PDB file of C-alpha atoms in Angstrom:
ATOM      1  CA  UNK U 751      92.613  87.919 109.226  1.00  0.00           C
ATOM      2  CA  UNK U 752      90.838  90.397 111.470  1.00  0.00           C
ATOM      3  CA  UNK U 753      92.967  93.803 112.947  1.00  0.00           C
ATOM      4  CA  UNK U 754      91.534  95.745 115.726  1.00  0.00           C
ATOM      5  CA  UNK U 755      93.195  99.112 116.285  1.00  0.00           C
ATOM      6  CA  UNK U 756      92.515 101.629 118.921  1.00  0.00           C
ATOM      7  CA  UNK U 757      93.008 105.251 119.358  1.00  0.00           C
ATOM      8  CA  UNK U 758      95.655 106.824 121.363  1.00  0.00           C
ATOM      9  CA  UNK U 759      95.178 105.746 124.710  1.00  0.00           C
ATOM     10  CA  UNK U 760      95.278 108.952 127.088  1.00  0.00           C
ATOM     11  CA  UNK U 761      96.350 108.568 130.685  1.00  0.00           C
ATOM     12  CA  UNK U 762      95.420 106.403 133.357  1.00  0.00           C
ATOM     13  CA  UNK U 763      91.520 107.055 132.677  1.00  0.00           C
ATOM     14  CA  UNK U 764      92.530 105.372 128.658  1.00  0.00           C
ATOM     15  CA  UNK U 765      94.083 102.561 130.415  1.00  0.00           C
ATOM     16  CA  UNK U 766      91.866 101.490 132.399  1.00  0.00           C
ATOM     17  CA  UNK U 767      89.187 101.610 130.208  1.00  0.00           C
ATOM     18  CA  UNK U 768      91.556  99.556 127.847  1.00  0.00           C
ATOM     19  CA  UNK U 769      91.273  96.922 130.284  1.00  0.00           C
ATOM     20  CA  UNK U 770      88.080  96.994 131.365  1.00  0.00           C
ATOM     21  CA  UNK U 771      86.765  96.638 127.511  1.00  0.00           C
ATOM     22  CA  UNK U 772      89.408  94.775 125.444  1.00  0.00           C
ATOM     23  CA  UNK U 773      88.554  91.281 126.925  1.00  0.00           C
ATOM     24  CA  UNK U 774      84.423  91.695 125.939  1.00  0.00           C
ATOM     25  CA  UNK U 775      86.175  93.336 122.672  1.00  0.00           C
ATOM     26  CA  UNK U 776      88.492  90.195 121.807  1.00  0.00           C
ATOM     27  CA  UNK U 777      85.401  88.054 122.854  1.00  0.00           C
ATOM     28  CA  UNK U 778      83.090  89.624 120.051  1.00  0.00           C
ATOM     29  CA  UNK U 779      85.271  90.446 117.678  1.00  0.00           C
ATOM     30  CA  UNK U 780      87.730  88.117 117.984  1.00  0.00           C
ATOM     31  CA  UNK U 781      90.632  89.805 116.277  1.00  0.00           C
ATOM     32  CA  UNK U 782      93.713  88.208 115.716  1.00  0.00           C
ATOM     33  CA  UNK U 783      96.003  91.240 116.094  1.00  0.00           C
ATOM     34  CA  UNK U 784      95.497  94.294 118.500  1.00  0.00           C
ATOM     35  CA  UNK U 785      97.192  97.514 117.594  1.00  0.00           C
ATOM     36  CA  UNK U 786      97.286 100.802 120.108  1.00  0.00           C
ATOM     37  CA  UNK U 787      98.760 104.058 119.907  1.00  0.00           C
ATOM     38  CA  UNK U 788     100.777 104.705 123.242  1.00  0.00           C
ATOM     39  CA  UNK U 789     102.044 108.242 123.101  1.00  0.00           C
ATOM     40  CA  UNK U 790      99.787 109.359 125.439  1.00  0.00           C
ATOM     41  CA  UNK U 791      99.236 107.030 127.483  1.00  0.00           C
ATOM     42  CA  UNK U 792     101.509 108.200 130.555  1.00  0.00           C
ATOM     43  CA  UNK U 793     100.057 111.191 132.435  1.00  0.00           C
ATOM     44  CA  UNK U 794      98.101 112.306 129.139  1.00  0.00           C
ATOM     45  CA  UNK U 795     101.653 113.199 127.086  1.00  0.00           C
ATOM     46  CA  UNK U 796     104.500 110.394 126.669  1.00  0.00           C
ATOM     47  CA  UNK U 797     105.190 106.410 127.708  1.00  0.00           C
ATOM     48  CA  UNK U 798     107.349 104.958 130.392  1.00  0.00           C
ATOM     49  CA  UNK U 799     108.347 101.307 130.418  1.00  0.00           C
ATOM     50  CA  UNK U 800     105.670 100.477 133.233  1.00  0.00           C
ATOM     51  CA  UNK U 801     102.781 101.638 131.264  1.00  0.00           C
ATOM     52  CA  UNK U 802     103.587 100.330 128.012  1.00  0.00           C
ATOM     53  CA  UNK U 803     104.155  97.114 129.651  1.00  0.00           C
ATOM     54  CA  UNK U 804     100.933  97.638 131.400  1.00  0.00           C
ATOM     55  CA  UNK U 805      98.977  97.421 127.928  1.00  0.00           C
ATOM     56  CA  UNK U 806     100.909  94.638 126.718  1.00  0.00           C
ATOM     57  CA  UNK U 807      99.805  93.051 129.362  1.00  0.00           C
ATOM     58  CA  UNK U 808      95.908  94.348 128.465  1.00  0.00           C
ATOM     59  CA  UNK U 809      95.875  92.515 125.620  1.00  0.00           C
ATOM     60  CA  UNK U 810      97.617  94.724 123.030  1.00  0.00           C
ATOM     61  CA  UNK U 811      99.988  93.304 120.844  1.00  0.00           C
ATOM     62  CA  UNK U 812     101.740  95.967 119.319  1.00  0.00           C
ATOM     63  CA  UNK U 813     102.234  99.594 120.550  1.00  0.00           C
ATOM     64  CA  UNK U 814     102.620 102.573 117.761  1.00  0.00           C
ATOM     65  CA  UNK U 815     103.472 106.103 119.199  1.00  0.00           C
ATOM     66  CA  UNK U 816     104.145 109.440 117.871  1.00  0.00           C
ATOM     67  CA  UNK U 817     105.489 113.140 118.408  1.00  0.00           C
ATOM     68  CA  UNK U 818     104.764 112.643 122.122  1.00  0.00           C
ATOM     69  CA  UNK U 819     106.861 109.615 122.407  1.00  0.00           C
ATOM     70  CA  UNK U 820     109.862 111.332 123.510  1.00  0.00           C
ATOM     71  CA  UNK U 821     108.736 113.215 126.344  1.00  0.00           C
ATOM     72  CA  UNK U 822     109.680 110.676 128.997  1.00  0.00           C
ATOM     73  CA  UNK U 823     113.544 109.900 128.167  1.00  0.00           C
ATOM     74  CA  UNK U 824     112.769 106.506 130.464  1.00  0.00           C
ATOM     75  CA  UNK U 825     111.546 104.579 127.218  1.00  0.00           C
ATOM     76  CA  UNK U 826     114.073 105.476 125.180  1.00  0.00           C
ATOM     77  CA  UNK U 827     116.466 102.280 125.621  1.00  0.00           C
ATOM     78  CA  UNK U 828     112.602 100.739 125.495  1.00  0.00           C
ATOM     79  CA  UNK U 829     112.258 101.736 122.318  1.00  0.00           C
ATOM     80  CA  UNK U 830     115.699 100.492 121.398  1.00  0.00           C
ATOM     81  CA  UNK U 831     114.974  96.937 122.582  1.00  0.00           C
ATOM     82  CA  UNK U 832     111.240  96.053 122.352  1.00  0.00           C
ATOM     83  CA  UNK U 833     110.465  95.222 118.903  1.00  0.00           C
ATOM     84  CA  UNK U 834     106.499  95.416 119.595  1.00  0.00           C
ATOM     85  CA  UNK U 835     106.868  99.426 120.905  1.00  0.00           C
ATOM     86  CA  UNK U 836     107.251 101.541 117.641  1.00  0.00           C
ATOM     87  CA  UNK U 837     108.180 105.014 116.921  1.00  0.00           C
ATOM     88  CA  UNK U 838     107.701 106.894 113.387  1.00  0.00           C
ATOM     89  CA  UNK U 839     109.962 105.721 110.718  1.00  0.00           C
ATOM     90  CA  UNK U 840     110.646 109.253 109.406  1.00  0.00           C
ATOM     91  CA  UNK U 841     112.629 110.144 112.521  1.00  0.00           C
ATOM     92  CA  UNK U 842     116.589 110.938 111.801  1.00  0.00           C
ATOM     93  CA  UNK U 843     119.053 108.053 111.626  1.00  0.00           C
ATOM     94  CA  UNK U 844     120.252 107.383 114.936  1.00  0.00           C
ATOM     95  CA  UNK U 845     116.773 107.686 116.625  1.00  0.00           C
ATOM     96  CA  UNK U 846     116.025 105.658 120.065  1.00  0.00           C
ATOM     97  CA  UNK U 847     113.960 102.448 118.357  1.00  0.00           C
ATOM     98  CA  UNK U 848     112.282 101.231 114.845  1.00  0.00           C
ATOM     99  CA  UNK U 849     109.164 102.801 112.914  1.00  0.00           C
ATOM    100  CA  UNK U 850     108.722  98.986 111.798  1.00  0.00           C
ATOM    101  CA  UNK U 851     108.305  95.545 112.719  1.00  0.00           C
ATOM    102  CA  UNK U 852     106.983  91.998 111.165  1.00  0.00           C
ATOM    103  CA  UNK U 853     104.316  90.260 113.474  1.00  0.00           C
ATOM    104  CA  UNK U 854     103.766  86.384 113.229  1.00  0.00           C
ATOM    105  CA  UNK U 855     101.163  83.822 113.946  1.00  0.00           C
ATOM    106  CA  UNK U 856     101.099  80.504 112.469  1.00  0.00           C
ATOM    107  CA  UNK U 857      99.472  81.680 109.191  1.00  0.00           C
ATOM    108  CA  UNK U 858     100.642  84.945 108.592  1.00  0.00           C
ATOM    109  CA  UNK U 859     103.152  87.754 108.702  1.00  0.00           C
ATOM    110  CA  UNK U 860     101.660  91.118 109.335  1.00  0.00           C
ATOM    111  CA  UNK U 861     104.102  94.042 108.891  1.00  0.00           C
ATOM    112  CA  UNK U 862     103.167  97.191 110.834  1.00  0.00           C
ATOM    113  CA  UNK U 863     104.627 100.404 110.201  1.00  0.00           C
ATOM    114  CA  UNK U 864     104.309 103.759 112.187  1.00  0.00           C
ATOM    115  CA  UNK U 865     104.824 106.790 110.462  1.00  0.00           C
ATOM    116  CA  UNK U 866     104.104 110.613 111.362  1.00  0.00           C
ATOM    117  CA  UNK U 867     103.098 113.608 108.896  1.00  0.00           C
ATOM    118  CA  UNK U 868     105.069 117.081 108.455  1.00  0.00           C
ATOM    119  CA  UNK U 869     101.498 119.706 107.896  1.00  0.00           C
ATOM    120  CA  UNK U 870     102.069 121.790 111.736  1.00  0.00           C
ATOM    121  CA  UNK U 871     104.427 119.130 112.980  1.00  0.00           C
ATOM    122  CA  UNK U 872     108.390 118.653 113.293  1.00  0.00           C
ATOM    123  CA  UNK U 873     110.177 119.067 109.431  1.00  0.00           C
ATOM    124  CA  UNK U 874     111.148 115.383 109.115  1.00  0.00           C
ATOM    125  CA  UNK U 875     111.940 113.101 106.598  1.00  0.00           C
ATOM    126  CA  UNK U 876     109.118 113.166 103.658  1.00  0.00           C
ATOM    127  CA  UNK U 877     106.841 110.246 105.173  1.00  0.00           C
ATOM    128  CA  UNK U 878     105.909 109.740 101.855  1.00  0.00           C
ATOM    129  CA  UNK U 879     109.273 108.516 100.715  1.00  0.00           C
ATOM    130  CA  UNK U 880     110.271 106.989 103.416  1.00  0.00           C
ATOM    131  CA  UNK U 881     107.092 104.511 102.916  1.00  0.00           C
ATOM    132  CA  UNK U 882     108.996 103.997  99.131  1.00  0.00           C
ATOM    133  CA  UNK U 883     112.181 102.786 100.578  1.00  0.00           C
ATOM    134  CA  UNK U 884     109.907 100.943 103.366  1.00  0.00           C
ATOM    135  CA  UNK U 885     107.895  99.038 101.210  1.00  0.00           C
ATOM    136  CA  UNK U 886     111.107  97.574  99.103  1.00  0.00           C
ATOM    137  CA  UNK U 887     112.299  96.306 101.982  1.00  0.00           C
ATOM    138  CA  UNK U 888     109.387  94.690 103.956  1.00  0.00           C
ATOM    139  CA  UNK U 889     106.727  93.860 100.915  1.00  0.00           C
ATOM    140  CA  UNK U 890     108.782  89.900 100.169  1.00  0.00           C
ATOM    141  CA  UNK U 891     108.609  89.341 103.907  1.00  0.00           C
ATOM    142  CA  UNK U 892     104.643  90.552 104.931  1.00  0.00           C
ATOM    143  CA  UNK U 893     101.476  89.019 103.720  1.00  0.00           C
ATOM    144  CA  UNK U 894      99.775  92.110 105.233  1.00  0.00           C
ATOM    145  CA  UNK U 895     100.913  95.818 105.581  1.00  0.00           C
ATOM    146  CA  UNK U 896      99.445  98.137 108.283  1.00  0.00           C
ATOM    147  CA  UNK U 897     100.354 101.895 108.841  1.00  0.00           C
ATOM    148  CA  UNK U 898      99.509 104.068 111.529  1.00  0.00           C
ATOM    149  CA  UNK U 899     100.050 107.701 109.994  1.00  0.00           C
ATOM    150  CA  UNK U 900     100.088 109.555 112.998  1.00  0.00           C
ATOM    151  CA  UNK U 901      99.559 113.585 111.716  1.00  0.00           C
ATOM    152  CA  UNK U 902      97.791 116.599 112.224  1.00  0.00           C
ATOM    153  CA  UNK U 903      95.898 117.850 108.667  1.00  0.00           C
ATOM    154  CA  UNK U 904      93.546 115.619 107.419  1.00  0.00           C
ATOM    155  CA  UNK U 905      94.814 116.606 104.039  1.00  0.00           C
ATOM    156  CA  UNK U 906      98.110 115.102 104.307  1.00  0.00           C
ATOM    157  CA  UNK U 907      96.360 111.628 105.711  1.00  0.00           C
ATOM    158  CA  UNK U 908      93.764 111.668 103.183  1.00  0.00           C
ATOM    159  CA  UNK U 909      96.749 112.206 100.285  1.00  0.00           C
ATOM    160  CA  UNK U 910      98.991 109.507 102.197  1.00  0.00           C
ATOM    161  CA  UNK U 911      96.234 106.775 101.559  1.00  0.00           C
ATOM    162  CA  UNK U 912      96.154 107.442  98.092  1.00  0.00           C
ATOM    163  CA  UNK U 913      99.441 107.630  97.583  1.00  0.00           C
ATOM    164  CA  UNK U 914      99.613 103.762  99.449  1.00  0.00           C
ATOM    165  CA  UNK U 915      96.566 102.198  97.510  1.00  0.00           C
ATOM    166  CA  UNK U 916      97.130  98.831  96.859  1.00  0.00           C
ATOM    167  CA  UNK U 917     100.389  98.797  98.067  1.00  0.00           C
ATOM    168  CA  UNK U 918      99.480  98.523 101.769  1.00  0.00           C
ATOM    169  CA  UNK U 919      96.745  96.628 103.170  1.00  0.00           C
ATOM    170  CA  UNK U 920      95.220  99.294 105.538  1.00  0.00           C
ATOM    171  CA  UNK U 921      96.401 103.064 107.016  1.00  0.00           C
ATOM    172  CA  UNK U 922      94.348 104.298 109.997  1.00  0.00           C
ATOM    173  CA  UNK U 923      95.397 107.877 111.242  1.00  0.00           C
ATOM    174  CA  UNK U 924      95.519 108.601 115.042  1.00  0.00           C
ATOM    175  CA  UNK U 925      97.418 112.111 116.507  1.00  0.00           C
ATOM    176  CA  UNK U 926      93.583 114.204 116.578  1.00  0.00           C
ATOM    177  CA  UNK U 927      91.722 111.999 119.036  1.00  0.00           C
ATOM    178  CA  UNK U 928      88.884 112.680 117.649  1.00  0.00           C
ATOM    179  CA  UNK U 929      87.721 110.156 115.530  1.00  0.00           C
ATOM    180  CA  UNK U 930      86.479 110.593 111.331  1.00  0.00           C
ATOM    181  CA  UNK U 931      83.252 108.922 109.406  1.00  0.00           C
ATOM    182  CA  UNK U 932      85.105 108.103 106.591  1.00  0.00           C
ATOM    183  CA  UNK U 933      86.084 104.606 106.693  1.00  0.00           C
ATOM    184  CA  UNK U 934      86.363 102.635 103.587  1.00  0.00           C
ATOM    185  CA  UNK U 935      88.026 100.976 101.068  1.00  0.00           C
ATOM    186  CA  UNK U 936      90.070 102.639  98.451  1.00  0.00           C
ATOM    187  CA  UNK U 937      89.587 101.674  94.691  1.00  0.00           C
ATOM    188  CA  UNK U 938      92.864  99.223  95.049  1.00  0.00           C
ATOM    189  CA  UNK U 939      92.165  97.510  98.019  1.00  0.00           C
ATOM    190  CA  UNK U 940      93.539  99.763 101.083  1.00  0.00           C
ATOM    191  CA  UNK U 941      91.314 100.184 104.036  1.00  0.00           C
ATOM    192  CA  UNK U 942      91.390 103.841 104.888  1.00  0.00           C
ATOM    193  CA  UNK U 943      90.111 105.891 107.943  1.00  0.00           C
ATOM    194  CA  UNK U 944      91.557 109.345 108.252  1.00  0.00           C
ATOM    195  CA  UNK U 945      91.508 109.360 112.357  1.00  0.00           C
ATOM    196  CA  UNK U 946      90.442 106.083 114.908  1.00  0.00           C
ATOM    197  CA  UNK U 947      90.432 108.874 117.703  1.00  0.00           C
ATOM    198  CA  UNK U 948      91.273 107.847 121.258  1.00  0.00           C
ATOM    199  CA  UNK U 949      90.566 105.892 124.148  1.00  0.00           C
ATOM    200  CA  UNK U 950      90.628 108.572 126.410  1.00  0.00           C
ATOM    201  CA  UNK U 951      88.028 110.461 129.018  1.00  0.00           C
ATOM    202  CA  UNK U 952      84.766 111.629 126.838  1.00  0.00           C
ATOM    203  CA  UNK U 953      83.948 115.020 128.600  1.00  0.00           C
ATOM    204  CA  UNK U 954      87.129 116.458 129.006  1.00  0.00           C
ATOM    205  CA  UNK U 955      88.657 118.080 125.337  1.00  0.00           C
ATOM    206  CA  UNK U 956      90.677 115.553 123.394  1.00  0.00           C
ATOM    207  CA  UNK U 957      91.389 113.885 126.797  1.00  0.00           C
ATOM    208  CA  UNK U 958      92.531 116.917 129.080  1.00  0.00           C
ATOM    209  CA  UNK U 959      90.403 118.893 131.862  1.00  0.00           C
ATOM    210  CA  UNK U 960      88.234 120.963 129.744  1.00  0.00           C
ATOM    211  CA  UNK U 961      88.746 123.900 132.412  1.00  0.00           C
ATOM    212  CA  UNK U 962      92.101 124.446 131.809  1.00  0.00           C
ATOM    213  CA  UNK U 963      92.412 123.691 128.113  1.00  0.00           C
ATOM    214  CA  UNK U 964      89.430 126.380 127.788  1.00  0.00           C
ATOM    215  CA  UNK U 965      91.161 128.687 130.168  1.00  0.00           C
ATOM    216  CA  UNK U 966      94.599 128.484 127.526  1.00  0.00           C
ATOM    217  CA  UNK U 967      92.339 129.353 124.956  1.00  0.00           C
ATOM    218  CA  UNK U 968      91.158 132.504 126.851  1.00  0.00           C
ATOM    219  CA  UNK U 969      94.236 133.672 128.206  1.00  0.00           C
ATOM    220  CA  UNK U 970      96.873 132.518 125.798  1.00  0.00           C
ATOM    221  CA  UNK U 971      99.272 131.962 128.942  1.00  0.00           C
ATOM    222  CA  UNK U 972     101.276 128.982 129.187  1.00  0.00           C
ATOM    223  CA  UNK U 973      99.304 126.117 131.164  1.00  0.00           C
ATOM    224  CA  UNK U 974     100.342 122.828 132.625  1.00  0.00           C
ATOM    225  CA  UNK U 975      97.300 119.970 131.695  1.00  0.00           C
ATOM    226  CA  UNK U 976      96.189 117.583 133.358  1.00  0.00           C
ATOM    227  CA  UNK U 977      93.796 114.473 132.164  1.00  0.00           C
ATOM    228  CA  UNK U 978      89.970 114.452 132.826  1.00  0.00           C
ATOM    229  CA  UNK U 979      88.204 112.372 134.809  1.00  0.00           C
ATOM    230  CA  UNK U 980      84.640 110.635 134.323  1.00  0.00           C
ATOM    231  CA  UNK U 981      83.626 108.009 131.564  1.00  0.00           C
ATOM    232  CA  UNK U 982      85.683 106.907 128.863  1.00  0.00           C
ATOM    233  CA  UNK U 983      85.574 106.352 125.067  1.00  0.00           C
ATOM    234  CA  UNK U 984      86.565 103.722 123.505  1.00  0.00           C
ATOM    235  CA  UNK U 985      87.500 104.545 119.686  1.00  0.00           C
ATOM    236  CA  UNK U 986      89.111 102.989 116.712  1.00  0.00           C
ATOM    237  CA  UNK U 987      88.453 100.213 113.850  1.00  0.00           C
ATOM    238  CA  UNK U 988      88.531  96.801 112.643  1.00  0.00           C
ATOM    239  CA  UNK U 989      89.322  95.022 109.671  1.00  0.00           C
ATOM    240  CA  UNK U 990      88.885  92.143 107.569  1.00  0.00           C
ATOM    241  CA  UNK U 991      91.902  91.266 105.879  1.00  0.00           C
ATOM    242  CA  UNK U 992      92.640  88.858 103.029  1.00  0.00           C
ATOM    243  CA  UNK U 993      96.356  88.037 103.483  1.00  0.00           C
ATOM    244  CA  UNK U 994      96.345  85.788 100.321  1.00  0.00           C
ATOM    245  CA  UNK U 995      95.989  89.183  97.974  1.00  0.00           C
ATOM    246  CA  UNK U 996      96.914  91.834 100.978  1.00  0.00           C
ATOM    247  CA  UNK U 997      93.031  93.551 100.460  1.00  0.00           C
ATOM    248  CA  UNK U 998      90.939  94.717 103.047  1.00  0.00           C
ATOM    249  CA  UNK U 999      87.673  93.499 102.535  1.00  0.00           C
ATOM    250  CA  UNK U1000      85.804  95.259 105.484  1.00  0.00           C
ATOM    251  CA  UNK U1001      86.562  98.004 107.487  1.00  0.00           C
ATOM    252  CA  UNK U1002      84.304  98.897 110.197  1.00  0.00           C
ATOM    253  CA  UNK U1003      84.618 101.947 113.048  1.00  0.00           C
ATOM    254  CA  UNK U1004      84.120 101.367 116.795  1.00  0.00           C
ATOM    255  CA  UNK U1005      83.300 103.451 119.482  1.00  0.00           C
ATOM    256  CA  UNK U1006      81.033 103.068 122.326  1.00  0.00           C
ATOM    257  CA  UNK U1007      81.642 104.604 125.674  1.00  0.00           C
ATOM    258  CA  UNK U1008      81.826 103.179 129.513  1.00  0.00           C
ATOM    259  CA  UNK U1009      81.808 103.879 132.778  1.00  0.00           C
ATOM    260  CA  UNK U1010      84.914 102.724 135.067  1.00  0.00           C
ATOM    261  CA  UNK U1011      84.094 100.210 137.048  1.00  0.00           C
ATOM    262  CA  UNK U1012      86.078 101.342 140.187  1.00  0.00           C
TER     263      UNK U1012
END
């Protein structure tokens, strides 16, 4: 079974170039479930019903956020009632939405599971545990298990796959936007990648206007961003899956960039 998975998606620049590559993407690669992170794809910082349902209907199948998921209170009864929009499964009890759901074709069930890390971000529940209790629950019901580990420190991602080997089929990172060289398999069968980075404007930095992120640095004031303009990357990764053992057997990066076709 082949998984494509693409980085977060940043503003309306990420979305269009979503749409204007996934169909030549599902044509060459032909994967047989998308993945996308979300949380940025309204106005560079959150998700609103509209949007999300505008890369469902790009071809995405399932939608994984993050931190930034809550910054638009408009998808929180979206979150609550669309089982193919997830949220990090470490959030409090009580939470708008799931950090999991099973996806099904007529071979296979693929769980996917959205978690986020603690290193410089909110002091939630230990992700690592929380993938313990998570993986006696869904393991008897998923021939496949993906996890998006949305985090900051590469350390914490790079400890997280270990810490999953050969009990999940593949974790790919996302949060950074920028996108890391070390994909591969770990020793028990877990395709690892410690960042897909984003699909997001290329000459802006991390997706925002490079003037005003480099005018925060200089001033340390408070500054509202906006999203770049100009081409677009298109980052992330794809698998080869064997859902008769649950073992990646290739995992390859992708990015290439393009111009909007306007």
């Amino acid at each position: 079974m082949r998984v494509l998975a693409l980085g977060d998606i940043v503003g309306r620049p990420g979305r269009r170039g979503l749409k204007q590559v996934l169909p030549k993407l599902r044509q060459e690669l032909r994967p047989d479930l998308i993945i996308a992170n979300g949380e940025n794809a309204a106005g560079g910082i959150g998700l609103t019903q509209s949007v999300a349902e505008e890369i469902w209907e790009a071809g995405v199948d399932i939608i994984t956020t993050g931190n930034h998921v809550w910054n638009k209170r408009e998808i929180y009864p979206v979150l609550e009632r669309e089982e193919l929009l997830l949220r990090p499964a470490n959030y409090p009890p009580g939470t708008p939405g799931r950090g999991w759901t099973i996806w099904k074709n007529n071979e296979y069930s693929v769980a996917v599971v959205n978690l986020i890390g603690r290193t410089f971000l909110e002091p939630l529940e230990c992700p690592f545990r929380v993938i313990d209790l998570l993986l006696s629950k869904i393991k008897r019901d998923a021939d496949i298990i993906i996890i998006d580990f949305h985090a900051e420190a590469t350390s914490e991602k790079v400890a997280f796959g270990w810490y999953v080997d050969g009990r999940a089929s593949m974790v790919f990172g996302t949060h950074t936007h920028i996108q890391t060289a070390d994909n591969r398999i770990l020793p028990n069968g877990t395709g690892y990648i410690t960042d897909i980075g984003m699909t997001g404007p290329r000459d802006g930095v991390i997706g925002m206007d490079r003037e005003i992120v480099i005018q925060r640095f200089l001033t340390q004031l408070p500054t509202r961003f906006k999203v770049a303009a100009g081409d677009v990357d298109i980052m992330g990764i794809w698998a080869d899956i064997d859902p008769a053992c649950g073992r990646t057997l290739q995992i390859e990066r992708l990015y290439q960039t393009i111009s909007l076709s306007y």
